[in-house]
Amino acid sequence: MNENQMHGPVLPKGGGGSTPQILIVDDDKFVRKIMKKSLEDEGYTLEAAMNGHEAVQILEEFNPDIIISDWMMPEMDGIELCRWVRNHHRLKDSYFILLTAKDRVEDKTHGLDTGADDYITKP
């Protein structure tokens, strides 16, 4: 494996030249800004929301391939958002990643059992 393969993009770039669309959902403005900048620099198309309710409003028009959502947010948390996405016919196949400070095995199991495809622990 060469240097480029070891440090390539974590998220898929899509087949046939298409770039996945991503929705970032986090109540921390700094986290949203850093993730948005990093992913835009890699060429991804992005939208961002500060909580689950705002994400639902964005999702009425935006059809992301990937949703990266914080778990713990006011109003509507990432678990509730994941359930909403999984029950929405047009969005149910979106790849859903929970991003959280919760690092217990029970938390990861609960998140994945809710319907998340992946679980990333914040540092």
Coordinates of C-alpha atoms in Angstrom, one line a residue:
M1 CA 0.0 0.0 0.0
N2 CA 1.4 3.4 -1.0
E3 CA 1.2 6.7 0.9
N4 CA -1.8 7.9 -1.2
Q5 CA -3.8 4.7 -0.5
M6 CA -3.1 5.1 3.3
H7 CA -4.3 8.7 3.4
G8 CA -7.1 8.7 0.8
P9 CA -10.6 10.0 1.4
V10 CA -12.5 8.1 4.1
L11 CA -15.8 8.6 2.4
P12 CA -16.5 7.2 -1.1
K13 CA -16.3 9.6 -4.0
G14 CA -19.1 7.8 -5.9
G15 CA -19.1 5.8 -9.1
G16 CA -19.1 7.3 -12.6
G17 CA -17.7 10.6 -11.5
S18 CA -20.6 11.5 -9.2
T19 CA -19.7 12.9 -5.9
P20 CA -21.9 11.9 -2.9
Q21 CA -24.0 14.5 -1.2
I22 CA -23.6 14.8 2.5
L23 CA -25.7 16.3 5.3
I24 CA -23.8 17.2 8.5
V25 CA -25.9 17.6 11.7
D26 CA -24.3 18.9 14.8
D27 CA -25.3 21.5 17.4
D28 CA -21.6 22.6 17.8
K29 CA -21.0 25.4 15.2
F30 CA -17.2 24.8 15.3
V31 CA -17.7 21.0 14.5
R32 CA -20.0 21.8 11.6
K33 CA -17.6 24.4 10.2
I34 CA -14.6 22.1 10.4
M35 CA -16.4 19.1 8.9
K36 CA -17.9 21.2 6.2
K37 CA -14.6 22.8 5.2
S38 CA -12.7 19.5 5.3
L39 CA -15.3 17.7 3.1
E40 CA -15.8 20.6 0.7
D41 CA -12.1 20.7 0.2
E42 CA -12.3 17.1 -0.9
G43 CA -15.0 18.0 -3.4
Y44 CA -18.2 16.7 -1.6
T45 CA -21.5 18.5 -1.9
L46 CA -22.7 19.5 1.5
E47 CA -25.6 20.9 3.6
A48 CA -25.4 21.4 7.4
A49 CA -28.0 21.6 10.2
M50 CA -27.7 22.5 13.8
N51 CA -30.2 19.9 15.1
G52 CA -32.5 17.1 14.0
H53 CA -35.5 19.4 13.3
E54 CA -33.4 21.6 11.0
A55 CA -32.1 18.5 9.3
V56 CA -35.7 17.3 8.7
Q57 CA -36.5 20.6 7.0
I58 CA -33.3 20.3 4.8
L59 CA -34.2 16.7 4.0
E60 CA -37.5 17.8 2.5
E61 CA -35.5 19.1 -0.5
F62 CA -32.0 17.6 -0.1
N63 CA -31.4 13.9 -0.9
P64 CA -28.0 13.0 0.7
D65 CA -26.1 9.8 0.1
I66 CA -24.5 10.2 3.5
I67 CA -25.8 11.7 6.8
I68 CA -23.3 12.4 9.6
S69 CA -25.1 13.3 12.8
D70 CA -24.2 14.1 16.3
W71 CA -26.1 12.0 18.8
M72 CA -26.6 14.5 21.6
M73 CA -28.4 17.6 20.4
P74 CA -31.3 19.7 21.7
E75 CA -34.8 19.4 20.3
M76 CA -34.2 16.3 18.2
D77 CA -31.2 14.1 18.8
G78 CA -29.3 11.9 16.3
I79 CA -31.1 8.7 17.4
E80 CA -34.5 10.3 16.7
L81 CA -33.2 11.7 13.3
C82 CA -31.9 8.2 12.4
R83 CA -35.3 6.7 13.1
W84 CA -37.0 9.4 11.1
V85 CA -34.6 8.8 8.1
R86 CA -35.1 5.0 8.2
N87 CA -38.9 5.5 8.1
H88 CA -38.7 7.9 5.2
H89 CA -39.0 6.0 1.9
R90 CA -36.8 8.4 -0.2
L91 CA -34.0 8.6 2.4
K92 CA -34.1 5.1 4.0
D93 CA -31.0 4.0 2.1
S94 CA -28.8 7.0 3.0
Y95 CA -25.7 5.9 4.8
F96 CA -26.1 7.2 8.4
I97 CA -23.1 7.8 10.6
L98 CA -23.6 8.7 14.3
L99 CA -20.9 11.0 15.7
T100 CA -20.7 11.2 19.4
A101 CA -18.7 11.5 22.6
K102 CA -20.5 8.4 23.9
D103 CA -17.9 5.6 23.8
R104 CA -19.4 2.7 25.8
V105 CA -20.1 -0.6 24.0
E106 CA -23.7 -0.3 25.0
D107 CA -24.0 3.1 23.4
K108 CA -22.5 1.9 20.1
T109 CA -24.8 -1.1 20.1
H110 CA -27.9 1.1 20.8
G111 CA -26.9 3.5 18.0
L112 CA -26.4 0.7 15.5
D113 CA -29.6 -1.1 16.6
T114 CA -31.4 2.2 15.9
G115 CA -30.5 1.9 12.3
A116 CA -27.2 3.8 12.0
D117 CA -24.7 2.3 9.6
D118 CA -21.6 3.4 11.4
Y119 CA -20.6 5.0 14.7
I120 CA -17.7 7.4 15.2
T121 CA -16.5 8.5 18.7
K122 CA -15.5 12.1 19.0
P123 CA -12.0 12.6 20.5

